[in-house]
Amino acid sequence: MLILIHPAVVTLLWFVRVTDGMPDPAQRDLLMRQEASRQTGGRVTLTAAEQKLDVYLHRLKEKEMSAAQFPPAIHFFRAKPLIQKSPIFKLLQKMPKGAALHIHTSSLVAVEWLVKNVTYRPHCYVCFTWDNSVRFLFSDRQPFPRWDCLYWQLLQTLRARIGDPAGFDNSLMQQLTLFTEDPDGEYPNQEVVWEKFEKAFIAAAGLISHAPVLRDFFYKGLEELLHDNIMYLELRSGLSRTYELDGSIHDKVWALKTFQEVTRRFVADHPDFLGARVIISVHRALRVSEVKAAVKEAIQLQKDFPDVVAGFDMVGREDGGKTLWYFREALSLPAELGVTLPYFFHAGETGGLTKSTKYIIVNYRTERFFKSLYESFNIYFDSTVCLFVDDEGTDVDQNILDALLFNTTRIGHGFALAHHPLARELSRKRNIAVELCPISNQVLKLVSDLRNHPAAVLMSEGHPMVISSDDPSLFGTTGLSYDFYQAFVGIGGLKANLGTLKELALNSIRYSSLPAHLKDKSRVMWQKKWDAFISSQS
C-alpha cells in the first residue's frame, strides 16, 4: 500500500525523534511552535507595541476564563451584561474591525431606533395578529383589513389611550427581537426560536419598507457600524418592494438606487468609511421557477449596478428547507448564459441539534411524522420528549459540498464544515472563507457553549474565516464587537491572541467582494486606524 505524506509533515517528522525515555524539550518546543503557527493569526508578526498589548490581553483572558461565570459558556442573552463589563470587550469596541460581510437588511439597525423613532412618525398603523405577532403599515388613510390583520389602529391614538408609552414601546421591541430573560424556557428547540425569528422579520418589514424610512434606516445602519469601528459593509438583502404613503410601490431598481445614494452621502459625510454593497438574497422556500427568475433578475441588476451588487445568495432555515441541489437548474443559469454572478451561499447552518431527553430519537423531518401520528389518536405531541439528532449525512448536510460545486465565494456560517473533511480541504485550498457568526449560532440553538463551537477546529487550522453578526438587532447587538468577543475569548480560547484579531480584521477586507484597487485602498485605511489603536493602548 502506498501512503503519501505531505512534505511539510515529512520535514517536521524528521526533527521529531520518538524515544522511549524522556522526550527532548527542544522537540516539544518545536512541536508547540509548529502547531501555534498553523492557527488563525499564528504567522502574524507583531511589533513591540503589539506584543505588549498581546501580553496584557492574555492576562485579561486568563482572568475572565477563571471567573465563576464565563460569558461564552452561557446564553448570550444572559451573558451580555457580563460582556459589557469586560475590559476585553471594551478594547474590542475600539479596535478597527474592517468589514461586516454577513448582515441581513431587516436586522441592520437596533430595534430601539425603530420603535422610538420610526413608530412615532405620523400615519403609522399597527395591527395585532391572531398568532400573537404585530404588523406595521404607513398609510394616509385607515388600511383595509386583510387575512392576517382584521383591525388596524393608528399608533399615535393607541399610545394616547394606553397611557403607558414606555411599557407599550417595550412590548413592541419584544416583537422585533428574540431577546428574553429566559431563553432556554422560551425557546426549548429550534422550531420555536425560528418561528419567533421569522415573525420578527415580518413585523419589521412594514416599517423598514416604507420609502422615507428606508433611506433613514440605511443611513442609521451605516452610522452604527462606523460607531463600532467598521469601515465597510456587504448587506444581504431581498430588496423587498418599497411603498409610499399612498400605497404606490417601488421596484428593486429603486431600492438599489436608494441604497447607492445613501451610501454615497454617508461616505461623503464620513470619509473614513469605505462604502457598502448588496448581496441579493431570495428565500429557499421559493419554487425553482421563481429562483430562476430571481437569478436572471440578479444578473441584470449586477450589470446595471456593478459597483453596488456583489452577488447572490439563498437564505432561510436550512433544516427542513430546500437544498441548493434542489435549485441546481436555477443556480446553473449564469454559467449557461456565459455570465458571472458570484455566489455567497449560506451553507452548513445545521447540526448539533440536541435535547437533554431520553424518549424518542428524531430529526426535524421525523418529528413531523410523530406529531401527525400522535394527533391522529388525539394525543398531544410534546416536542420536549424528543432527542434531536443532527442532520449529518442528509440532503441538507450536503449544502456545503454543493456550495463549493457552485463555486461559492464565501460560506455563510459553515457550522457543519468541521464534519466534512473534503469540503474543509477544498475550501481551504480554494481560499473560500467561512463567515462565522457566533452569537447567531448560539441563539438559534446550534451550540449552547461557544467553547464547543466547531469553528475552534477551523481556527486551529488557520482556515480562511471572517467574523460577522448575521442579525444583530434581533440578538440585541450592533456592529461586530460582541461577536468578536465570543470568537476571541470563547471559540479561540487562550491560544487566540492579538495576531488572531489582526488576521481576522484583515480577512474581512481580503475576502470581501471589493475589486483589487479598493481592497488596497481599504487596507491602507485600516492600517492607519490599527496603528492609531495600538498607539492609544500604550
Coordinates of C-alpha atoms in Angstrom, one line a residue:
M1 CA 0.0 0.0 0.0
L2 CA 1.4 3.4 -1.0
I3 CA 1.0 6.1 1.7
L4 CA 1.5 9.8 0.6
I5 CA 2.7 12.2 3.3
H6 CA 2.8 16.0 2.8
P7 CA 6.4 17.4 2.5
A8 CA 5.8 19.7 5.4
V9 CA 4.9 16.8 7.6
V10 CA 8.0 14.9 6.5
T11 CA 10.2 17.8 7.4
L12 CA 8.5 18.1 10.8
L13 CA 8.8 14.3 11.5
W14 CA 12.5 14.4 10.6
F15 CA 13.0 16.8 13.5
V16 CA 10.9 14.8 15.9
R17 CA 12.6 11.6 17.2
V18 CA 10.4 9.1 19.0
T19 CA 12.0 7.8 22.2
D20 CA 11.1 5.5 25.0
G21 CA 12.7 7.8 27.5
M22 CA 12.2 11.5 28.4
P23 CA 11.2 13.5 25.2
D24 CA 13.6 16.1 24.2
P25 CA 12.3 19.5 25.5
A26 CA 13.6 21.2 22.3
Q27 CA 11.5 18.9 20.2
R28 CA 8.5 19.5 22.4
D29 CA 9.0 23.3 22.0
L30 CA 9.3 22.8 18.2
L31 CA 6.0 20.9 18.0
M32 CA 4.2 23.6 20.1
R33 CA 5.6 26.4 17.9
Q34 CA 4.7 24.5 14.7
E35 CA 1.1 23.9 15.9
A36 CA 0.7 27.5 17.0
S37 CA 1.9 28.8 13.6
R38 CA -1.0 27.0 12.0
Q39 CA -3.8 28.7 13.9
T40 CA -5.5 31.9 12.7
G41 CA -3.0 34.7 13.2
G42 CA -0.2 32.2 14.0
R43 CA 2.1 33.7 11.4
V44 CA 1.4 37.3 12.0
T45 CA 4.5 39.1 13.2
L46 CA 3.7 41.6 16.0
T47 CA 5.6 44.8 16.6
A48 CA 7.0 45.6 20.1
A49 CA 3.9 47.7 20.9
E50 CA 1.6 44.9 19.7
Q51 CA 3.5 42.3 21.7
K52 CA 3.0 44.5 24.8
L53 CA -0.8 44.7 24.2
D54 CA -0.9 41.0 23.5
V55 CA 0.6 40.1 26.9
Y56 CA -2.0 42.4 28.5
L57 CA -4.8 40.7 26.6
H58 CA -3.6 37.3 27.6
R59 CA -3.7 38.3 31.3
L60 CA -7.2 39.6 30.9
K61 CA -8.4 36.5 29.2
E62 CA -6.9 34.2 31.9
K63 CA -8.8 36.2 34.5
E64 CA -12.1 36.0 32.6
M65 CA -11.7 32.3 31.9
S66 CA -11.3 31.6 35.6
A67 CA -14.3 33.6 36.6
A68 CA -17.4 31.9 38.1
Q69 CA -19.5 32.9 35.1
F70 CA -17.7 32.6 31.8
P71 CA -19.7 34.6 29.2
P72 CA -19.2 32.3 26.1
A73 CA -20.3 29.3 28.2
I74 CA -23.8 30.7 28.9
H75 CA -26.6 32.0 26.6
F76 CA -25.8 35.4 25.1
F77 CA -29.0 37.0 26.5
R78 CA -27.7 36.2 30.0
A79 CA -24.0 36.8 29.1
K80 CA -24.5 40.3 27.6
P81 CA -24.3 42.3 30.8
L82 CA -21.1 40.4 31.8
I83 CA -19.6 41.0 28.4
Q84 CA -20.3 44.7 28.6
K85 CA -18.3 44.9 31.8
S86 CA -15.3 43.0 30.3
P87 CA -12.2 45.1 29.6
I88 CA -11.5 42.8 26.6
F89 CA -14.9 43.8 25.1
K90 CA -14.2 47.5 25.7
L91 CA -10.9 47.1 24.0
L92 CA -12.5 45.3 21.1
Q93 CA -15.0 48.1 20.7
K94 CA -12.1 50.4 20.0
M95 CA -10.4 48.0 17.7
P96 CA -10.7 48.7 13.9
K97 CA -12.5 45.5 12.7
G98 CA -12.5 46.1 9.0
A99 CA -15.7 44.9 7.3
A100 CA -19.0 43.3 8.2
L101 CA -19.7 40.8 5.4
H102 CA -22.8 38.9 6.7
I103 CA -25.6 41.1 7.9
H104 CA -29.3 40.9 6.8
T105 CA -31.1 44.2 6.0
S106 CA -34.0 43.8 8.4
S107 CA -31.6 43.5 11.4
L108 CA -29.1 46.2 10.4
V109 CA -30.4 48.8 12.9
A110 CA -31.2 48.5 16.6
V111 CA -34.9 47.9 17.4
E112 CA -34.9 50.7 19.9
W113 CA -34.4 53.2 17.0
L114 CA -37.2 51.5 15.0
V115 CA -39.6 51.8 17.9
K116 CA -38.6 55.1 19.5
N117 CA -38.1 56.9 16.1
V118 CA -40.0 55.2 13.3
T119 CA -43.2 54.2 15.1
Y120 CA -43.6 57.7 16.4
R121 CA -43.8 59.1 12.8
P122 CA -47.2 60.2 11.5
H123 CA -49.5 57.8 9.7
C124 CA -48.0 54.7 11.3
Y125 CA -50.6 52.0 11.9
V126 CA -50.3 48.8 13.9
C127 CA -52.2 45.5 13.9
F128 CA -52.1 42.7 16.4
T129 CA -52.4 39.3 14.6
W130 CA -54.1 36.1 15.6
D131 CA -50.7 34.4 16.2
N132 CA -49.5 37.0 18.8
S133 CA -47.4 39.0 16.4
V134 CA -47.6 42.5 15.0
R135 CA -47.8 44.2 11.7
F136 CA -46.9 47.8 10.9
L137 CA -48.1 50.0 7.9
F138 CA -47.7 53.6 7.0
S139 CA -50.9 54.9 5.2
D140 CA -52.6 58.2 4.6
R141 CA -55.9 56.5 5.4
Q142 CA -57.3 53.7 7.5
P143 CA -55.8 50.5 6.0
F144 CA -58.2 47.8 4.7
P145 CA -58.5 44.6 6.7
R146 CA -56.5 41.6 5.3
W147 CA -56.3 37.9 6.2
D148 CA -53.7 38.4 9.0
C149 CA -54.8 41.9 10.1
L150 CA -58.5 42.5 10.7
Y151 CA -58.2 45.8 12.5
W152 CA -55.5 48.5 12.1
Q153 CA -55.0 51.2 14.7
L154 CA -53.2 54.5 14.5
L155 CA -50.2 54.2 16.8
Q156 CA -50.5 57.8 17.9
T157 CA -54.1 57.3 19.0
L158 CA -53.3 53.9 20.7
R159 CA -50.4 55.3 22.7
A160 CA -52.6 58.1 24.0
R161 CA -55.3 55.7 25.0
I162 CA -53.0 53.3 26.8
G163 CA -51.2 56.0 28.8
D164 CA -48.0 54.0 29.4
P165 CA -45.9 54.7 26.3
A166 CA -42.7 53.3 27.8
G167 CA -44.3 49.9 28.7
F168 CA -46.0 49.8 25.3
D169 CA -42.8 50.6 23.5
N170 CA -41.1 47.8 25.4
S171 CA -43.8 45.4 24.2
L172 CA -43.2 46.4 20.6
M173 CA -39.5 45.9 20.9
Q174 CA -40.1 42.4 22.2
Q175 CA -41.9 41.7 18.9
L176 CA -38.9 42.8 16.9
T177 CA -36.2 40.9 18.8
L178 CA -35.5 37.5 20.1
F179 CA -34.4 38.8 23.5
T180 CA -35.9 37.2 26.6
E181 CA -34.7 36.8 30.2
D182 CA -35.4 33.1 30.0
P183 CA -34.1 31.9 26.6
D184 CA -33.9 28.2 27.4
G185 CA -37.5 28.2 28.7
E186 CA -38.8 30.5 25.9
Y187 CA -37.1 28.6 23.1
P188 CA -36.9 24.9 24.0
N189 CA -35.9 23.9 20.5
Q190 CA -35.0 25.2 17.0
E191 CA -38.6 25.1 15.8
V192 CA -39.7 27.6 18.4
V193 CA -36.8 30.0 18.1
W194 CA -37.0 30.0 14.3
E195 CA -40.7 30.7 14.4
K196 CA -40.2 33.8 16.6
F197 CA -37.2 34.7 14.4
E198 CA -39.3 34.8 11.2
K199 CA -42.1 36.6 12.9
A200 CA -39.7 39.4 13.9
F201 CA -38.6 39.8 10.4
I202 CA -42.1 40.1 9.1
A203 CA -43.0 42.6 11.8
A204 CA -40.1 44.8 11.0
A205 CA -40.8 44.7 7.2
G206 CA -43.8 47.1 7.4
L207 CA -41.6 49.7 9.0
I208 CA -38.4 49.3 7.0
S209 CA -40.0 49.0 3.6
H210 CA -41.7 52.4 3.8
A211 CA -39.7 54.6 1.4
P212 CA -38.9 57.5 3.7
V213 CA -37.9 55.1 6.5
L214 CA -35.7 53.0 4.2
R215 CA -33.5 56.0 3.4
D216 CA -33.1 56.9 7.1
F217 CA -32.7 53.2 8.0
F218 CA -29.8 52.6 5.6
Y219 CA -28.0 55.7 6.9
K220 CA -28.6 54.9 10.6
G221 CA -27.3 51.3 10.0
L222 CA -24.0 52.7 8.5
E223 CA -23.7 55.0 11.5
E224 CA -24.0 52.1 13.9
L225 CA -21.3 50.2 12.0
L226 CA -19.0 53.2 11.9
H227 CA -19.5 53.8 15.6
D228 CA -18.3 50.2 16.2
N229 CA -15.1 50.9 14.1
I230 CA -16.3 49.1 11.0
M231 CA -15.4 50.7 7.6
Y232 CA -17.3 48.6 5.0
L233 CA -20.5 46.5 4.7
E234 CA -21.8 43.7 2.5
L235 CA -25.5 43.5 3.1
R236 CA -27.7 40.5 2.4
S237 CA -31.0 41.9 1.0
G238 CA -34.1 40.6 -0.7
L239 CA -34.7 44.2 -2.0
S240 CA -38.3 44.0 -0.9
R241 CA -40.8 46.2 -2.7
T242 CA -40.8 49.6 -1.0
Y243 CA -44.1 51.6 -0.6
E244 CA -45.1 55.2 -0.3
L245 CA -47.8 56.7 2.0
D246 CA -50.4 56.5 -0.8
G247 CA -49.7 52.8 -1.3
S248 CA -47.7 53.1 -4.6
I249 CA -44.9 50.6 -4.9
H250 CA -41.3 51.0 -5.9
D251 CA -39.3 48.2 -7.6
K252 CA -35.9 46.7 -6.8
V253 CA -34.1 49.2 -9.1
W254 CA -35.5 52.0 -6.9
A255 CA -34.2 50.2 -3.8
L256 CA -30.7 49.7 -5.2
K257 CA -30.6 53.4 -6.3
T258 CA -31.7 54.5 -2.8
F259 CA -29.0 52.2 -1.2
Q260 CA -26.4 53.7 -3.6
E261 CA -27.4 57.3 -3.0
V262 CA -27.5 56.9 0.8
T263 CA -24.1 55.1 0.8
R264 CA -22.5 57.9 -1.3
R265 CA -24.0 60.5 1.0
F266 CA -22.7 58.7 4.1
V267 CA -19.2 58.3 2.7
A268 CA -19.2 62.0 1.8
D269 CA -20.1 62.8 5.4
H270 CA -17.7 60.2 6.8
P271 CA -14.6 59.9 4.6
D272 CA -13.1 57.2 6.9
F273 CA -16.0 54.8 5.8
L274 CA -15.2 53.0 2.6
G275 CA -18.7 52.0 1.4
A276 CA -21.3 49.2 1.1
R277 CA -22.5 46.6 -1.4
V278 CA -25.5 44.3 -1.6
I279 CA -25.7 40.6 -1.9
I280 CA -29.2 39.9 -3.4
S281 CA -30.9 37.2 -1.5
V282 CA -34.0 35.0 -2.1
H283 CA -35.7 32.6 0.3
R284 CA -35.1 28.9 -0.1
A285 CA -38.9 28.3 0.3
L286 CA -39.5 29.5 -3.3
R287 CA -40.2 27.3 -6.3
V288 CA -37.4 26.5 -8.8
S289 CA -39.1 28.7 -11.4
E290 CA -39.2 31.7 -9.0
V291 CA -35.5 31.2 -8.2
K292 CA -34.7 31.1 -11.9
A293 CA -36.4 34.4 -12.4
A294 CA -34.6 35.8 -9.3
V295 CA -31.2 34.7 -10.7
K296 CA -31.9 36.3 -14.1
E297 CA -33.0 39.5 -12.3
A298 CA -29.8 39.5 -10.2
I299 CA -27.7 39.1 -13.4
Q300 CA -29.4 42.1 -14.9
L301 CA -29.2 44.2 -11.7
Q302 CA -25.5 43.4 -11.3
K303 CA -24.9 44.5 -14.9
D304 CA -26.8 47.8 -14.2
F305 CA -25.2 48.4 -10.8
P306 CA -21.8 46.8 -10.9
D307 CA -20.5 48.8 -8.0
V308 CA -23.4 48.0 -5.8
V309 CA -24.4 44.4 -6.4
A310 CA -21.9 41.9 -5.1
G311 CA -23.7 38.7 -5.9
F312 CA -26.4 36.3 -5.0
D313 CA -27.4 34.1 -2.0
M314 CA -30.3 31.9 -0.8
V315 CA -31.5 32.5 2.8
G316 CA -33.9 30.8 5.2
R317 CA -33.6 27.9 7.6
E318 CA -31.6 25.0 6.1
D319 CA -33.1 22.3 8.3
G320 CA -36.4 21.4 6.7
G321 CA -35.8 23.8 3.8
K322 CA -35.0 23.1 0.2
T323 CA -31.4 22.3 -0.6
L324 CA -29.0 24.1 -3.0
W325 CA -29.0 21.0 -5.2
Y326 CA -32.8 21.2 -5.5
F327 CA -32.3 24.6 -7.2
R328 CA -29.4 23.4 -9.4
E329 CA -31.2 24.3 -12.6
A330 CA -31.7 27.9 -11.5
L331 CA -28.2 28.2 -10.0
S332 CA -26.6 26.9 -13.2
L333 CA -28.2 29.7 -15.3
P334 CA -25.2 32.2 -15.1
A335 CA -22.8 29.6 -16.5
E336 CA -25.2 28.6 -19.2
L337 CA -25.7 32.2 -20.2
G338 CA -21.9 32.8 -20.1
V339 CA -22.1 35.4 -17.4
T340 CA -20.6 35.7 -13.9
L341 CA -22.8 36.0 -10.9
P342 CA -20.8 35.5 -7.7
Y343 CA -22.5 33.3 -5.1
F344 CA -22.2 33.8 -1.3
F345 CA -24.2 30.8 -0.1
H346 CA -25.5 30.1 3.4
A347 CA -24.4 26.5 3.9
G348 CA -23.8 24.3 6.9
E349 CA -26.0 26.3 9.3
T350 CA -27.1 23.0 10.7
G351 CA -26.0 20.2 13.0
G352 CA -25.6 19.7 16.8
L353 CA -29.3 19.7 17.4
T354 CA -29.6 18.0 20.8
K355 CA -32.1 17.9 23.6
S356 CA -31.4 16.5 27.1
T357 CA -34.2 14.0 26.9
K358 CA -34.4 10.2 26.5
Y359 CA -37.6 9.1 24.9
I360 CA -37.7 9.4 21.1
I361 CA -34.8 9.9 18.8
V362 CA -35.9 12.1 15.8
N363 CA -34.7 14.8 13.4
Y364 CA -36.9 17.6 12.2
R365 CA -38.4 15.6 9.4
T366 CA -39.4 12.6 11.5
E367 CA -40.7 15.0 14.2
R368 CA -43.5 16.0 11.8
F369 CA -44.3 12.3 11.3
F370 CA -44.5 11.7 15.1
K371 CA -46.6 14.8 15.6
S372 CA -49.2 13.7 12.9
L373 CA -49.2 10.2 14.3
Y374 CA -49.9 11.4 17.9
E375 CA -52.5 13.9 16.8
S376 CA -54.3 11.2 14.7
F377 CA -55.0 9.5 18.1
N378 CA -56.0 12.8 19.7
I379 CA -52.8 12.7 21.8
Y380 CA -50.9 15.9 22.5
F381 CA -47.4 15.8 21.0
D382 CA -44.8 17.5 23.2
S383 CA -41.5 18.1 21.4
T384 CA -39.7 18.0 24.7
V385 CA -40.0 14.2 24.6
C386 CA -37.7 14.2 21.6
L387 CA -33.9 13.7 21.4
F388 CA -32.9 15.7 18.3
V389 CA -30.0 14.4 16.3
D390 CA -28.1 16.4 13.8
D391 CA -28.6 16.3 10.0
E392 CA -25.2 14.8 9.2
G393 CA -25.5 12.7 6.1
T394 CA -28.9 14.1 5.0
D395 CA -29.6 16.2 1.9
V396 CA -29.4 19.4 3.9
D397 CA -25.9 18.4 5.2
Q398 CA -24.7 18.3 1.6
N399 CA -25.3 22.0 1.1
I400 CA -21.6 22.8 1.9
L401 CA -20.4 20.5 -0.9
D402 CA -22.9 21.8 -3.3
A403 CA -22.0 25.4 -2.4
L404 CA -18.4 24.5 -3.4
L405 CA -19.6 22.9 -6.6
F406 CA -21.4 26.1 -7.5
N407 CA -18.2 28.0 -6.8
T408 CA -19.4 30.0 -3.9
T409 CA -17.2 33.0 -3.0
R410 CA -17.7 32.6 0.8
I411 CA -19.6 30.1 3.0
G412 CA -22.3 31.7 5.3
H413 CA -21.9 30.1 8.8
G414 CA -20.3 26.8 7.7
F415 CA -21.2 25.4 11.2
A416 CA -21.2 21.8 9.8
L417 CA -17.9 22.3 7.9
A418 CA -15.8 20.6 10.6
H419 CA -17.7 17.4 9.8
H420 CA -16.8 17.5 6.1
P421 CA -13.1 16.9 5.8
L422 CA -13.1 17.0 2.0
A423 CA -15.2 20.2 1.9
R424 CA -12.9 21.7 4.5
E425 CA -9.8 20.8 2.5
L426 CA -11.3 22.1 -0.8
S427 CA -12.5 25.4 0.7
R428 CA -9.1 26.0 2.3
K429 CA -7.2 25.3 -0.9
R430 CA -9.6 27.5 -2.9
N431 CA -9.3 30.2 -0.2
I432 CA -13.0 30.3 0.4
A433 CA -13.7 31.9 3.8
V434 CA -16.3 30.9 6.3
E435 CA -18.5 33.8 7.6
L436 CA -18.5 32.9 11.3
C437 CA -21.5 34.4 13.3
P438 CA -21.0 33.0 16.9
I439 CA -24.0 34.7 18.6
S440 CA -26.4 33.8 15.9
N441 CA -25.3 30.1 16.1
Q442 CA -25.8 30.1 19.8
V443 CA -29.2 32.0 19.9
L444 CA -30.6 29.8 17.1
K445 CA -29.6 26.7 19.1
L446 CA -26.8 25.2 17.1
V447 CA -24.5 25.3 20.1
S448 CA -25.0 26.2 23.7
D449 CA -21.4 26.6 25.0
L450 CA -19.3 28.5 22.5
R451 CA -16.2 26.7 23.7
N452 CA -17.7 23.7 21.8
H453 CA -18.2 25.6 18.6
P454 CA -16.8 23.6 15.6
A455 CA -15.1 26.8 14.4
A456 CA -12.5 26.1 17.1
V457 CA -11.2 23.4 14.8
L458 CA -11.2 25.7 11.8
M459 CA -9.3 28.4 13.8
S460 CA -6.7 25.9 15.0
E461 CA -6.1 25.1 11.3
G462 CA -6.0 28.7 10.2
H463 CA -8.9 28.1 7.9
P464 CA -10.0 31.2 5.9
M465 CA -12.5 33.0 8.2
V466 CA -14.2 36.3 8.9
I467 CA -16.3 37.4 11.9
S468 CA -19.8 38.8 11.3
S469 CA -23.1 39.2 13.2
D470 CA -25.8 37.9 10.9
D471 CA -28.9 39.5 12.5
P472 CA -27.6 41.9 15.2
S473 CA -30.8 43.8 16.1
L474 CA -32.6 40.5 16.7
F475 CA -29.9 39.5 19.2
G476 CA -29.7 42.8 20.9
T477 CA -26.3 43.8 19.4
T478 CA -24.9 46.3 16.9
G479 CA -21.8 46.1 14.8
L480 CA -19.3 43.2 15.4
S481 CA -17.7 43.7 18.8
Y482 CA -19.9 41.2 20.6
D483 CA -19.2 38.5 18.0
F484 CA -15.5 39.3 18.0
Y485 CA -15.5 38.9 21.8
Q486 CA -17.3 35.5 21.6
A487 CA -14.9 34.3 18.8
F488 CA -11.8 35.6 20.5
V489 CA -12.5 34.6 24.1
G490 CA -14.8 31.6 23.7
I491 CA -14.0 29.9 20.4
G492 CA -10.4 30.8 20.2
G493 CA -9.6 30.2 23.8
L494 CA -6.2 31.1 25.4
K495 CA -4.4 30.3 22.1
A496 CA -6.1 33.2 20.3
N497 CA -4.0 36.3 20.6
L498 CA -3.6 39.8 19.1
G499 CA -2.3 38.2 15.9
T500 CA -5.6 36.3 15.7
L501 CA -7.6 39.5 15.9
K502 CA -5.4 41.3 13.4
E503 CA -5.7 38.5 10.9
L504 CA -9.5 38.3 11.3
A505 CA -9.8 42.0 10.7
L506 CA -7.6 41.9 7.6
N507 CA -9.5 38.8 6.4
S508 CA -12.7 40.9 6.2
I509 CA -11.0 43.0 3.6
R510 CA -9.2 40.2 1.9
Y511 CA -12.3 38.1 1.4
S512 CA -14.7 40.9 0.6
S513 CA -16.1 41.3 -2.9
L514 CA -14.3 44.6 -3.4
P515 CA -12.1 44.9 -6.6
A516 CA -8.4 44.7 -6.1
H517 CA -7.7 48.5 -6.1
L518 CA -10.4 49.1 -3.5
K519 CA -9.0 46.3 -1.3
D520 CA -5.6 48.0 -1.5
K521 CA -7.2 51.3 -0.5
S522 CA -9.2 49.8 2.4
R523 CA -6.0 48.0 3.7
V524 CA -4.2 51.3 3.8
M525 CA -7.2 53.0 5.6
W526 CA -7.4 50.1 8.0
Q527 CA -3.7 50.1 8.8
K528 CA -3.8 53.7 9.8
K529 CA -6.7 53.0 12.1
W530 CA -4.9 49.9 13.5
D531 CA -1.7 51.8 14.2
A532 CA -3.6 54.6 16.0
F533 CA -5.5 51.9 18.0
I534 CA -2.2 50.3 19.1
S535 CA -0.7 53.6 20.0
S536 CA -3.7 54.5 22.1
Q537 CA -3.2 51.4 24.2
S538 CA 0.5 52.0 25.1

